[in-house]
Amino acid sequence: MDEILAKEVLNFIQKCDEDIAHNVFSQGNYEQAKKYLEILNKIKKENDTIIINAYIKKLDFIIKQIDTVNYHTYKESIVNLVSLSATDYIINLIQAKRLTNPVLIARYAYIELAKVLYYDVSYVIQTDPNIKKRIGNAPINIHKEKIFSYVVCTQWLQLYTYILKQFGINVIKRSKTNQGHVWGEIALDNDHIIIADATDYINSSIDLSNAKAINPTVGFVVLPKEYSHLKLYDTFYDRNNWEIAEKIKGYYALNRDLDMSLGYITKKGYASERIIAENELFQYSDIIISEEKDFERFLEATMEFFKKVKIPNNIDGYEIFAYYNTFIKKLPRNIMANISQKTLYVDSFAYKQKRLRKTFLHAPNEYLKYLNGLVYSRYYKYLSEEEHNSLLEQMKSGSLNGEQVSNLIAKYEMVIAEINRNINLHYAINKLQFYYPYTGDTLGIQLYEPMMGTKNFNNLDDFYDFKERNLIK
């Protein structure tokens, strides 16, 4: 390889590493990396060397990093992630960042893994304990689980445990007797532990949301060893634990220092903190607005805020509840009382397939195939090994064209439908509703889910019509 080109590529790679370390994932770097990759692949055909292969591997990883962060902005880019497992992705990130401190590694892995996984809301709405157990015990391949997969606590913990094991960090599985929830605990030394729990709703928040929004987390905390086996949800939910909860809150301060060291935030704080500090709406959280005209004006301004506020990359309809709540709880008390949130549920298979066909009708076949794979991947774990291999492996290998994929999907549709009837897998949509003061009539409704973004309704009739047409519960 030409010496000038080698130096140019190396300088570019170093620039990308620095940008990524500061949470900058520019489309310009993405395009340039692709150009260099194309050049090097051509050179490799004539002169296959160790340095060229190293550069190719690094450029490919940079492209995938930027792809993941910009998933919703550059839809076609997700095709490049088909072969990238969630664990490989996070391990590569940690290695690229050259972290050695166990606390920083545990923190970085915790946040980055939460960014690329979704919570399987089907578990939440199940009433049959046997079905809940089946979802919780569903097998997961820690080496191959895809980015943007749906998981519950048991599967998240397996992935997190495997990642940290690669860096010599042991994660202990914790649970409460006769409860289904599990979380991780790491022994740092003789005096301190880390509690890691990304999938539970703790103090009205969940870290699968907080990580994607670059907001303070609630499930990761370094504590004295005396708090071993502590379940954070119970600590904040049970009023009898008020004194313990207040003590635990003090230990969260270390997370801020860790996140500054990792480049997630600056002295200006987390993303939501900056938005709150710069917006007048959130400067009156301890007051009640008494004048009717002021109240109505404030409420309408609040509704406009939620229409325009930037939605964090990759956040879904279940996770955005916690994101919106970050702002709602900072509003004046009687404004807050006239806003409600609710998670709506739709059949995952029927709804997502319908939205995919409508939203991405003109997208590349490879992209449509990958989206189909994402929807169906929720069902693969419940198929027999024979069925699993026949369908999943052929799709992942890319050996099928669009028509063949459609035929295979049709073949297994009855199998998938039977699984869906038995397990009842669902997909979440957030409903944010605003009410007129005093009368309680609906001022407006805003729905959010990734496939449609935000959708606003001015009256209940339009909302109910949409809800009925899309089989929303």
Coordinates of C-alpha atoms in Angstrom, one line a residue:
M1 CA 0.0 0.0 0.0
D2 CA 1.2 3.5 -0.8
E3 CA 2.8 5.2 2.2
I4 CA 0.9 8.4 1.8
L5 CA -2.4 6.5 1.6
A6 CA -1.5 4.5 4.7
K7 CA -0.7 7.6 6.7
E8 CA -3.9 9.3 5.5
V9 CA -6.1 6.3 6.5
L10 CA -4.3 6.0 9.9
N11 CA -4.9 9.7 10.6
F12 CA -8.5 9.3 9.7
I13 CA -9.0 6.3 11.9
Q14 CA -7.4 8.2 14.9
K15 CA -9.8 11.1 14.2
C16 CA -12.8 8.8 14.2
D17 CA -11.6 7.2 17.5
E18 CA -11.4 10.7 19.0
D19 CA -14.8 11.7 17.7
I20 CA -16.4 8.5 19.0
A21 CA -14.8 8.9 22.4
H22 CA -16.6 12.3 22.6
N23 CA -19.9 10.8 21.4
V24 CA -19.6 12.3 17.9
F25 CA -20.9 10.0 15.2
S26 CA -20.9 12.1 12.0
Q27 CA -22.2 11.1 8.7
G28 CA -19.2 12.7 7.1
N29 CA -16.9 10.2 8.9
Y30 CA -19.3 7.4 7.8
E31 CA -19.0 8.4 4.1
Q32 CA -15.2 8.8 4.2
A33 CA -14.8 5.5 5.9
K34 CA -16.8 3.8 3.2
K35 CA -14.6 5.4 0.5
Y36 CA -11.4 4.3 2.2
L37 CA -12.8 0.8 2.7
E38 CA -13.6 0.5 -1.0
I39 CA -10.1 1.6 -1.9
L40 CA -8.4 -0.8 0.5
N41 CA -10.6 -3.8 -0.6
K42 CA -9.4 -3.2 -4.2
I43 CA -5.8 -3.0 -3.1
K44 CA -6.2 -6.2 -1.0
K45 CA -7.0 -8.2 -4.1
E46 CA -3.6 -7.4 -5.5
N47 CA -1.6 -7.2 -2.3
D48 CA -3.1 -8.8 0.8
T49 CA -1.1 -7.6 3.9
I50 CA -1.6 -7.6 7.6
I51 CA -1.7 -3.8 7.8
I52 CA -4.4 -3.6 5.0
N53 CA -6.5 -6.2 6.8
A54 CA -6.1 -4.3 10.1
Y55 CA -7.2 -1.1 8.5
I56 CA -10.2 -2.8 6.7
K57 CA -11.4 -4.3 10.0
K58 CA -11.1 -1.0 11.8
L59 CA -12.9 1.0 9.1
D60 CA -15.7 -1.6 9.0
F61 CA -16.1 -1.3 12.8
I62 CA -16.2 2.5 12.6
I63 CA -18.9 2.3 10.0
K64 CA -21.0 -0.1 12.1
Q65 CA -20.6 2.2 15.2
I66 CA -21.9 5.2 13.3
D67 CA -24.6 3.0 11.7
T68 CA -26.0 2.0 15.1
V69 CA -26.1 5.5 16.6
N70 CA -27.8 6.9 13.5
Y71 CA -30.1 4.0 12.9
H72 CA -33.3 6.0 12.6
T73 CA -31.7 8.7 10.5
Y74 CA -30.1 6.5 7.9
K75 CA -32.4 3.6 7.5
E76 CA -30.4 1.6 4.9
S77 CA -27.4 1.6 7.1
I78 CA -28.8 -1.1 9.4
V79 CA -28.2 -3.7 6.7
N80 CA -24.5 -3.6 7.7
L81 CA -25.3 -4.8 11.2
V82 CA -26.8 -8.1 10.2
S83 CA -23.7 -10.1 11.0
L84 CA -22.8 -8.0 14.1
S85 CA -23.9 -9.5 17.5
A86 CA -24.7 -7.3 20.4
T87 CA -21.9 -8.8 22.5
D88 CA -19.3 -8.5 19.8
Y89 CA -20.3 -4.9 19.2
I90 CA -19.9 -3.9 22.9
I91 CA -16.7 -5.9 23.4
N92 CA -15.2 -4.1 20.4
L93 CA -16.3 -0.7 21.7
I94 CA -14.6 -1.4 25.1
Q95 CA -11.4 -2.5 23.4
A96 CA -11.4 0.5 21.1
K97 CA -11.7 2.8 24.1
R98 CA -8.8 1.0 25.8
L99 CA -10.5 0.9 29.2
T100 CA -8.8 -0.9 32.1
N101 CA -10.6 0.3 35.2
P102 CA -13.2 -2.3 36.2
V103 CA -15.8 0.3 37.2
L104 CA -15.4 2.2 33.9
I105 CA -15.7 -1.0 31.9
A106 CA -18.8 -2.1 33.8
R107 CA -20.3 1.3 33.4
Y108 CA -19.5 1.6 29.7
A109 CA -20.8 -1.9 28.9
Y110 CA -23.9 -1.2 30.9
I111 CA -24.8 2.0 29.0
E112 CA -23.8 0.8 25.5
L113 CA -25.6 -2.5 25.8
A114 CA -28.8 -0.7 27.0
K115 CA -28.6 1.5 23.9
V116 CA -28.9 -1.5 21.5
L117 CA -31.5 -3.7 23.2
Y118 CA -35.3 -3.4 23.8
Y119 CA -37.4 -4.7 26.6
D120 CA -39.9 -7.4 25.6
V121 CA -43.1 -5.8 26.8
S122 CA -45.0 -9.1 26.2
Y123 CA -43.6 -10.2 29.6
V124 CA -45.2 -7.3 31.4
I125 CA -48.8 -7.9 30.2
Q126 CA -48.9 -11.7 30.7
T127 CA -51.3 -13.0 33.2
D128 CA -50.4 -16.7 32.9
P129 CA -47.3 -17.4 35.1
N130 CA -46.4 -20.3 32.9
I131 CA -46.2 -18.1 29.8
K132 CA -44.2 -15.5 31.8
K133 CA -41.8 -18.2 32.8
R134 CA -41.5 -19.4 29.2
I135 CA -40.5 -15.9 28.0
G136 CA -38.1 -15.4 30.9
N137 CA -36.4 -18.8 30.2
A138 CA -36.3 -18.4 26.4
P139 CA -32.8 -19.4 25.2
I140 CA -30.4 -16.7 24.0
N141 CA -27.2 -17.1 22.0
I142 CA -24.8 -14.8 23.8
H143 CA -22.4 -14.9 20.8
K144 CA -25.0 -14.1 18.1
E145 CA -27.9 -12.2 19.6
K146 CA -28.6 -9.3 17.3
I147 CA -28.4 -5.6 18.0
F148 CA -31.9 -4.3 18.6
S149 CA -33.2 -7.6 20.0
Y150 CA -36.0 -7.9 22.5
V151 CA -35.0 -9.2 25.9
V152 CA -36.2 -9.5 29.5
C153 CA -34.0 -9.4 32.6
T154 CA -32.7 -13.0 32.4
Q155 CA -31.5 -12.5 28.8
W156 CA -30.0 -9.1 29.4
L157 CA -28.1 -10.4 32.4
Q158 CA -26.6 -13.2 30.3
L159 CA -25.4 -10.8 27.7
Y160 CA -24.0 -8.4 30.2
T161 CA -22.3 -11.2 32.2
Y162 CA -20.6 -12.6 29.0
I163 CA -19.3 -9.1 28.0
L164 CA -17.7 -8.4 31.3
K165 CA -16.3 -11.9 31.6
Q166 CA -14.1 -11.1 28.6
F167 CA -12.4 -8.4 30.7
G168 CA -12.0 -10.6 33.8
I169 CA -15.0 -9.1 35.7
N170 CA -17.4 -11.6 37.3
V171 CA -21.1 -10.7 37.5
I172 CA -23.1 -12.6 40.1
K173 CA -26.8 -13.3 39.4
R174 CA -29.1 -12.0 42.1
S175 CA -32.8 -12.6 42.6
K176 CA -35.5 -12.7 45.3
T177 CA -37.2 -15.9 46.4
N178 CA -40.5 -16.5 44.5
Q179 CA -39.9 -13.5 42.2
G180 CA -39.0 -13.7 38.5
H181 CA -36.8 -10.7 38.3
V182 CA -33.0 -11.1 38.2
W183 CA -30.1 -8.5 38.2
G184 CA -26.3 -8.4 38.4
E185 CA -23.9 -7.7 41.2
I186 CA -20.2 -7.2 40.9
A187 CA -17.8 -7.5 43.8
L188 CA -15.2 -4.7 43.4
D189 CA -13.2 -5.3 46.5
N190 CA -13.7 -6.3 50.1
D191 CA -15.8 -3.2 50.8
H192 CA -17.8 -2.3 47.6
I193 CA -20.1 -3.8 45.0
I194 CA -21.8 -2.7 41.8
I195 CA -25.5 -3.3 41.3
A196 CA -26.5 -3.5 37.6
D197 CA -30.2 -3.7 36.7
A198 CA -31.0 -2.2 33.3
T199 CA -34.5 -3.8 32.7
D200 CA -36.5 -3.0 35.8
Y201 CA -38.6 0.1 36.3
I202 CA -36.8 1.7 39.2
N203 CA -38.1 4.9 40.8
S204 CA -40.4 5.4 37.7
S205 CA -37.5 5.1 35.3
I206 CA -35.8 2.4 33.2
D207 CA -32.2 2.4 32.0
L208 CA -32.9 1.0 28.6
S209 CA -34.5 4.4 28.1
N210 CA -32.0 6.5 30.1
A211 CA -29.0 5.1 28.2
K212 CA -30.5 5.9 24.8
A213 CA -31.3 9.4 25.9
I214 CA -28.0 10.0 27.7
N215 CA -29.8 10.7 30.9
P216 CA -29.0 9.8 34.6
T217 CA -29.4 6.0 35.1
V218 CA -31.2 4.3 38.1
G219 CA -30.1 0.7 37.8
F220 CA -26.3 1.1 38.0
V221 CA -24.8 2.1 41.3
V222 CA -21.6 1.5 43.3
L223 CA -22.5 0.7 46.9
P224 CA -20.9 -0.4 50.2
K225 CA -20.8 -4.2 50.5
E226 CA -23.5 -4.1 53.2
Y227 CA -26.1 -3.5 50.4
S228 CA -25.3 -6.8 48.7
H229 CA -28.5 -8.6 47.4
L230 CA -30.4 -5.2 47.4
K231 CA -33.2 -5.0 44.8
L232 CA -33.4 -1.4 43.8
Y233 CA -37.1 -1.6 42.7
D234 CA -38.2 -2.6 46.1
T235 CA -36.0 0.0 47.8
F236 CA -37.7 2.9 46.0
Y237 CA -41.2 1.4 45.7
D238 CA -41.8 0.5 49.3
R239 CA -42.3 3.5 51.6
N240 CA -40.9 1.5 54.5
N241 CA -37.5 1.7 52.8
W242 CA -37.5 5.5 52.6
E243 CA -34.4 5.9 54.7
I244 CA -32.4 3.3 52.7
A245 CA -33.6 4.9 49.4
E246 CA -32.4 8.3 50.5
K247 CA -29.0 6.9 51.3
I248 CA -28.8 5.1 48.0
K249 CA -29.6 8.3 46.1
G250 CA -26.4 9.8 47.5
Y251 CA -24.3 7.0 45.9
Y252 CA -25.6 7.8 42.4
A253 CA -23.4 10.9 42.3
L254 CA -20.4 8.7 41.3
N255 CA -22.2 7.9 38.0
R256 CA -21.9 11.5 36.9
D257 CA -18.1 11.4 37.4
L258 CA -17.9 8.1 35.5
D259 CA -20.0 9.4 32.6
M260 CA -17.7 12.5 32.4
S261 CA -14.7 10.3 32.3
L262 CA -16.3 8.2 29.5
G263 CA -17.2 11.2 27.5
Y264 CA -21.0 10.8 27.7
I265 CA -21.5 14.3 29.3
T266 CA -19.7 17.5 30.1
K267 CA -19.9 19.8 33.1
K268 CA -23.2 21.0 31.5
G269 CA -24.7 17.7 32.6
Y270 CA -27.0 15.1 30.9
A271 CA -29.1 15.8 27.9
S272 CA -32.4 16.2 29.7
E273 CA -30.8 18.5 32.3
R274 CA -29.7 20.9 29.6
I275 CA -33.1 20.9 28.0
I276 CA -34.8 21.6 31.4
A277 CA -32.3 24.3 32.4
E278 CA -32.8 26.2 29.1
N279 CA -36.6 26.0 28.9
E280 CA -38.9 28.3 30.9
L281 CA -41.6 25.7 31.1
F282 CA -39.6 23.8 33.7
Q283 CA -38.6 26.6 36.0
Y284 CA -41.9 26.5 38.1
S285 CA -42.1 23.0 39.3
D286 CA -43.0 23.9 42.9
I287 CA -45.9 26.2 42.1
I288 CA -49.5 26.0 41.1
I289 CA -50.7 28.3 38.3
S290 CA -53.9 30.0 39.5
E291 CA -54.9 32.3 36.7
E292 CA -57.0 30.4 34.1
K293 CA -55.6 32.2 31.0
D294 CA -52.0 31.6 32.2
F295 CA -52.9 27.9 32.9
E296 CA -54.3 27.4 29.4
R297 CA -51.4 29.2 27.8
F298 CA -48.8 27.2 29.8
L299 CA -50.5 23.9 29.0
E300 CA -50.6 24.6 25.3
A301 CA -46.9 25.5 25.3
T302 CA -46.2 22.3 27.1
M303 CA -48.1 20.3 24.4
E304 CA -46.0 22.1 21.8
F305 CA -42.8 21.2 23.6
F306 CA -43.6 17.5 23.4
K307 CA -44.4 17.8 19.7
K308 CA -41.0 19.3 19.0
V309 CA -38.6 17.8 21.6
K310 CA -36.0 15.6 19.9
I311 CA -36.6 11.9 20.3
P312 CA -33.4 10.0 21.3
N313 CA -32.1 7.6 18.7
N314 CA -33.5 4.1 18.8
I315 CA -35.9 4.6 21.7
D316 CA -39.1 2.6 21.5
G317 CA -42.7 3.1 22.6
Y318 CA -42.2 1.5 26.0
E319 CA -39.0 3.3 26.9
I320 CA -40.2 6.7 25.9
F321 CA -42.6 6.7 28.9
A322 CA -39.6 7.3 31.2
Y323 CA -38.1 9.9 28.9
Y324 CA -41.3 12.0 28.8
N325 CA -41.7 11.5 32.5
T326 CA -38.3 13.2 33.0
F327 CA -39.9 16.5 31.7
I328 CA -43.4 16.0 33.1
K329 CA -42.3 15.8 36.7
K330 CA -40.5 19.2 36.3
L331 CA -43.7 21.0 35.3
P332 CA -45.9 23.1 37.7
R333 CA -48.1 20.8 39.7
N334 CA -51.4 21.5 38.2
I335 CA -50.0 21.4 34.7
M336 CA -48.6 17.9 35.5
A337 CA -52.0 16.9 36.8
N338 CA -53.5 17.6 33.4
I339 CA -51.2 15.3 31.5
S340 CA -51.3 11.5 31.5
Q341 CA -49.3 8.7 29.9
K342 CA -50.3 5.2 29.0
T343 CA -48.5 2.4 27.2
L344 CA -50.8 0.9 24.5
Y345 CA -50.2 -2.6 23.1
V346 CA -50.6 -4.1 19.7
D347 CA -50.0 -7.6 18.3
S348 CA -46.3 -7.5 17.4
F349 CA -46.5 -9.7 14.3
A350 CA -49.6 -8.1 12.7
Y351 CA -48.9 -4.5 13.5
K352 CA -45.2 -4.4 12.7
Q353 CA -45.6 -6.2 9.4
K354 CA -48.3 -3.8 8.4
R355 CA -46.3 -0.7 9.3
L356 CA -43.2 -2.1 7.7
R357 CA -44.9 -2.6 4.4
K358 CA -46.4 0.8 4.5
T359 CA -43.4 2.7 5.7
F360 CA -40.6 1.0 3.8
L361 CA -42.4 0.0 0.6
H362 CA -39.7 1.5 -1.6
A363 CA -36.7 0.6 0.5
P364 CA -34.0 -1.7 -0.8
N365 CA -34.9 -5.4 -0.7
E366 CA -31.9 -6.2 1.5
Y367 CA -33.2 -3.7 4.1
L368 CA -36.7 -5.1 4.0
K369 CA -35.3 -8.5 4.4
Y370 CA -33.4 -7.4 7.5
L371 CA -36.5 -5.7 9.0
N372 CA -38.5 -8.9 8.5
G373 CA -35.7 -10.7 10.2
L374 CA -35.9 -8.4 13.2
V375 CA -39.6 -8.9 13.6
Y376 CA -39.3 -12.6 13.3
S377 CA -36.3 -12.9 15.5
R378 CA -38.6 -12.5 18.5
Y379 CA -40.2 -15.9 17.5
Y380 CA -37.1 -17.9 16.6
K381 CA -36.3 -18.7 20.2
Y382 CA -39.7 -20.5 20.5
L383 CA -39.2 -22.6 17.4
S384 CA -37.8 -26.1 17.5
E385 CA -34.1 -26.5 16.6
E386 CA -34.9 -27.9 13.2
E387 CA -37.3 -25.0 12.3
H388 CA -34.9 -22.5 13.8
N389 CA -32.0 -23.5 11.6
S390 CA -34.1 -23.9 8.4
L391 CA -35.4 -20.3 8.5
L392 CA -33.1 -18.2 10.6
E393 CA -29.7 -19.4 9.2
Q394 CA -30.7 -18.9 5.6
M395 CA -31.9 -15.4 6.2
K396 CA -28.8 -14.5 8.2
S397 CA -26.5 -15.9 5.5
G398 CA -27.9 -13.6 2.9
S399 CA -28.2 -16.5 0.4
L400 CA -31.9 -15.8 -0.3
N401 CA -33.5 -13.2 -2.5
G402 CA -36.6 -11.3 -1.6
E403 CA -39.0 -13.7 -3.2
Q404 CA -37.4 -16.7 -1.5
V405 CA -37.6 -14.9 1.9
S406 CA -41.3 -14.2 1.3
N407 CA -41.9 -17.9 0.5
L408 CA -40.1 -19.1 3.6
I409 CA -42.0 -16.6 5.7
A410 CA -45.3 -17.8 4.3
K411 CA -44.3 -21.4 5.0
Y412 CA -43.7 -20.7 8.6
E413 CA -46.5 -18.2 9.1
M414 CA -48.8 -20.8 10.5
V415 CA -46.1 -21.8 13.0
I416 CA -45.4 -18.2 14.0
A417 CA -49.2 -17.5 14.3
E418 CA -49.5 -20.5 16.7
I419 CA -46.6 -19.2 18.8
N420 CA -48.2 -15.8 18.8
R421 CA -51.5 -17.2 20.0
N422 CA -49.8 -19.1 22.8
I423 CA -47.3 -16.5 24.0
N424 CA -49.1 -13.3 22.8
L425 CA -46.1 -11.2 21.9
H426 CA -46.8 -7.5 21.8
Y427 CA -45.3 -4.2 20.7
A428 CA -45.6 -0.9 22.7
I429 CA -47.0 2.5 21.6
N430 CA -46.8 5.5 24.0
K431 CA -49.9 7.6 24.5
L432 CA -49.4 11.1 25.8
Q433 CA -52.7 12.8 26.6
F434 CA -53.4 16.5 27.5
Y435 CA -56.7 17.6 29.2
Y436 CA -58.5 21.0 29.3
P437 CA -58.3 22.5 32.8
Y438 CA -61.4 22.2 35.0
T439 CA -63.5 20.3 32.4
G440 CA -61.2 17.3 31.9
D441 CA -62.0 17.2 28.2
T442 CA -59.2 16.1 25.9
L443 CA -57.0 18.9 24.5
G444 CA -54.8 16.6 22.4
I445 CA -53.3 13.1 22.1
Q446 CA -49.8 12.3 20.9
L447 CA -48.8 8.7 20.1
Y448 CA -45.2 7.6 19.6
E449 CA -43.5 4.5 18.3
P450 CA -40.4 4.2 16.0
M451 CA -42.2 3.0 12.9
M452 CA -44.5 6.1 12.7
G453 CA -42.6 8.6 14.9
T454 CA -45.0 10.9 16.6
K455 CA -48.7 11.2 15.6
N456 CA -51.0 13.8 17.0
F457 CA -54.8 13.9 17.3
N458 CA -56.9 16.9 18.1
N459 CA -60.0 14.9 19.2
L460 CA -60.9 11.5 20.6
D461 CA -62.9 10.4 17.5
D462 CA -59.8 10.5 15.3
F463 CA -57.7 8.7 17.9
Y464 CA -60.3 5.9 18.4
D465 CA -60.6 5.5 14.6
F466 CA -56.8 5.1 14.3
K467 CA -56.8 2.8 17.3
E468 CA -59.4 0.5 15.8
R469 CA -57.8 0.4 12.4
N470 CA -54.5 -0.6 13.8
L471 CA -55.8 -3.2 16.4
I472 CA -54.4 -1.2 19.3
K473 CA -55.4 -2.4 22.8

